[in-house]
mmCIF file of C-alpha atoms in Angstrom:
data_model
loop_
_atom_site.group_PDB
_atom_site.id
_atom_site.type_symbol
_atom_site.label_atom_id
_atom_site.label_comp_id
_atom_site.label_asym_id
_atom_site.label_seq_id
_atom_site.Cartn_x
_atom_site.Cartn_y
_atom_site.Cartn_z
ATOM 1 C CA MET A 1 -144.015 6.747 -90.603
ATOM 2 C CA LEU A 2 -144.553 7.972 -87.028
ATOM 3 C CA ILE A 3 -142.839 11.671 -86.122
ATOM 4 C CA GLY A 4 -139.169 11.418 -85.341
ATOM 5 C CA GLU A 5 -139.008 8.780 -88.323
ATOM 6 C CA LEU A 6 -140.497 11.645 -89.989
ATOM 7 C CA SER A 7 -137.871 13.696 -88.056
ATOM 8 C CA THR A 8 -134.556 11.914 -89.087
ATOM 9 C CA ALA A 9 -135.613 11.435 -92.557
ATOM 10 C CA SER A 10 -136.086 14.473 -93.466
ATOM 11 C CA GLY A 11 -133.350 16.085 -91.533
ATOM 12 C CA LEU A 12 -135.494 18.435 -89.777
ATOM 13 C CA SER A 13 -136.737 18.254 -85.937
ATOM 14 C CA ARG A 14 -139.922 17.174 -85.107
ATOM 15 C CA GLU A 15 -141.462 20.631 -84.010
ATOM 16 C CA ALA A 16 -140.093 22.388 -86.913
ATOM 17 C CA LEU A 17 -142.628 19.079 -88.566
ATOM 18 C CA ARG A 18 -145.744 20.371 -86.221
ATOM 19 C CA PHE A 19 -145.128 23.437 -87.147
ATOM 20 C CA TYR A 20 -145.526 22.825 -90.822
ATOM 21 C CA GLU A 21 -148.478 20.618 -89.644
ATOM 22 C CA GLN A 22 -150.387 23.664 -87.435
ATOM 23 C CA GLN A 23 -149.640 25.509 -91.098
ATOM 24 C CA GLY A 24 -151.130 23.236 -93.654
ATOM 25 C CA LEU A 25 -147.823 22.706 -95.280
ATOM 26 C CA ILE A 26 -148.221 18.335 -94.767
ATOM 27 C CA ARG A 27 -150.706 16.592 -92.734
ATOM 28 C CA ALA A 28 -150.790 13.383 -90.451
ATOM 29 C CA ARG A 29 -153.819 11.131 -89.145
ATOM 30 C CA ARG A 30 -153.598 10.458 -85.778
ATOM 31 C CA LEU A 31 -152.986 6.691 -84.432
ATOM 32 C CA ALA A 32 -155.730 5.350 -81.446
ATOM 33 C CA ASN A 33 -152.478 6.097 -79.363
ATOM 34 C CA GLY A 34 -152.748 9.616 -80.846
ATOM 35 C CA TYR A 35 -149.628 9.417 -82.277
ATOM 36 C CA ARG A 36 -149.199 11.540 -86.075
ATOM 37 C CA ASP A 37 -149.178 8.996 -88.592
ATOM 38 C CA TYR A 38 -147.682 10.581 -92.146
ATOM 39 C CA PRO A 39 -147.400 8.400 -95.490
ATOM 40 C CA PRO A 40 -143.826 7.974 -96.683
ATOM 41 C CA GLU A 41 -144.331 10.746 -99.779
ATOM 42 C CA VAL A 42 -144.379 13.597 -96.795
ATOM 43 C CA VAL A 43 -141.014 13.284 -96.705
ATOM 44 C CA THR A 44 -140.852 14.375 -100.414
ATOM 45 C CA LEU A 45 -142.862 17.309 -99.978
ATOM 46 C CA VAL A 46 -140.499 18.716 -96.827
ATOM 47 C CA GLN A 47 -137.829 18.991 -99.244
ATOM 48 C CA TYR A 48 -140.029 20.732 -101.707
ATOM 49 C CA ILE A 49 -140.860 22.713 -98.707
ATOM 50 C CA ARG A 50 -137.265 23.096 -97.193
ATOM 51 C CA THR A 51 -135.753 23.664 -101.153
ATOM 52 C CA ALA A 52 -139.061 26.208 -102.087
ATOM 53 C CA GLN A 53 -137.853 28.393 -98.638
ATOM 54 C CA GLN A 54 -133.993 28.613 -99.856
ATOM 55 C CA LEU A 55 -135.069 29.693 -103.048
ATOM 56 C CA GLY A 56 -136.821 32.181 -101.498
ATOM 57 C CA PHE A 57 -140.884 31.157 -101.362
ATOM 58 C CA THR A 58 -142.229 32.225 -97.899
ATOM 59 C CA LEU A 59 -143.615 29.615 -96.309
ATOM 60 C CA ALA A 60 -147.186 31.419 -96.531
ATOM 61 C CA GLU A 61 -146.010 31.404 -100.697
ATOM 62 C CA ILE A 62 -145.420 27.936 -100.578
ATOM 63 C CA GLY A 63 -148.611 27.178 -99.117
ATOM 64 C CA ASP A 64 -151.055 29.343 -101.415
ATOM 65 C CA ARG A 65 -149.156 27.611 -104.192
ATOM 66 C CA LEU A 66 -148.905 23.717 -102.596
ATOM 67 C CA PRO A 67 -152.093 22.419 -103.622
ATOM 68 C CA SER A 68 -152.376 22.962 -107.342
ATOM 69 C CA ILE A 69 -148.502 21.874 -107.685
ATOM 70 C CA TRP A 70 -148.548 18.901 -105.423
ATOM 71 C CA ASP A 71 -151.757 17.733 -107.363
ATOM 72 C CA ALA A 72 -150.939 18.787 -110.681
ATOM 73 C CA PRO A 73 -150.595 15.017 -113.219
ATOM 74 C CA GLU A 74 -147.483 16.849 -114.864
ATOM 75 C CA PRO A 75 -146.134 19.389 -112.163
ATOM 76 C CA GLY A 76 -142.769 20.824 -113.935
ATOM 77 C CA PRO A 77 -144.470 23.434 -116.301
ATOM 78 C CA LEU A 78 -146.732 24.544 -112.944
ATOM 79 C CA LEU A 79 -143.847 25.163 -111.286
ATOM 80 C CA ASN A 80 -140.919 26.454 -113.755
ATOM 81 C CA GLN A 81 -144.558 29.312 -113.856
ATOM 82 C CA VAL A 82 -144.237 29.196 -110.221
ATOM 83 C CA LEU A 83 -140.107 29.615 -110.087
ATOM 84 C CA ALA A 84 -140.168 32.924 -113.403
ATOM 85 C CA SER A 85 -142.482 34.541 -111.299
ATOM 86 C CA LYS A 86 -140.311 34.956 -108.079
ATOM 87 C CA LEU A 87 -137.629 35.397 -110.216
ATOM 88 C CA GLY A 88 -139.026 38.663 -111.512
ATOM 89 C CA GLU A 89 -139.939 39.844 -107.745
ATOM 90 C CA ILE A 90 -136.109 39.283 -106.716
ATOM 91 C CA ASP A 91 -135.075 41.274 -110.062
ATOM 92 C CA ALA A 92 -137.716 43.480 -108.786
ATOM 93 C CA ARG A 93 -136.361 44.174 -105.463
ATOM 94 C CA ILE A 94 -132.800 44.234 -106.435
ATOM 95 C CA ALA A 95 -133.874 46.709 -108.848
ATOM 96 C CA ALA A 96 -135.186 48.726 -106.297
ATOM 97 C CA LEU A 97 -132.233 48.394 -104.130
ATOM 98 C CA GLN A 98 -130.309 49.786 -106.782
ATOM 99 C CA THR A 99 -132.111 52.564 -107.264
ATOM 100 C CA LEU A 100 -131.631 53.076 -103.672
ATOM 101 C CA ARG A 101 -127.961 52.540 -102.861
ATOM 102 C CA GLN A 102 -127.720 54.963 -105.581
ATOM 103 C CA THR A 103 -129.541 57.643 -103.313
ATOM 104 C CA LEU A 104 -127.814 56.892 -100.659
ATOM 105 C CA ALA A 105 -124.104 57.510 -102.403
ATOM 106 C CA GLU A 106 -125.664 60.415 -103.323
ATOM 107 C CA ARG A 107 -126.163 61.944 -100.490
ATOM 108 C CA VAL A 108 -123.291 60.695 -98.714
ATOM 109 C CA ALA A 109 -121.498 62.855 -101.864
ATOM 110 C CA THR A 110 -123.019 65.884 -100.214
ATOM 111 C CA ASP A 111 -122.700 68.618 -97.332
ATOM 112 C CA CYS A 112 -125.606 68.029 -95.907
ATOM 113 C CA PRO A 113 -126.912 64.295 -96.619
ATOM 114 C CA LEU A 114 -130.462 65.140 -95.877
ATOM 115 C CA HIS A 115 -131.157 67.581 -98.094
ATOM 116 C CA THR A 116 -130.850 66.510 -102.157
ATOM 117 C CA ARG A 117 -128.245 67.887 -104.162
ATOM 118 C CA VAL A 118 -129.427 70.655 -105.957
ATOM 119 C CA HIS A 119 -127.982 71.292 -109.622
ATOM 120 C CA GLN A 120 -126.800 74.804 -110.022
ATOM 121 C CA THR A 121 -126.257 76.089 -113.060
ATOM 122 C CA ALA A 122 -123.831 79.308 -113.407
#
């Protein structure tokens, strides 16, 4: 399938597909005329990449994990493990943001937000 056909089938621009190829996420062979020729399963692969990005994965993370998932005889358990790991990362970021929010809220409640509130007992 030529890049235009892959673009139509995947909903991605030709530039995005070329970028994915530069990043090593997808591969094409070159025809005699220099055109890229993608195998039909690249459509599924591109859809996986787009879904992974929507779930918060970076292209680097996708590229690191993609070969083992794609080549696994049964990718489901491995994919679940990767998703669970990402969920843990997101939960940790949420907890850190909640702590940051609490600290900011405490500083906003002081006369001078640059100084931490000192609790005095009288």
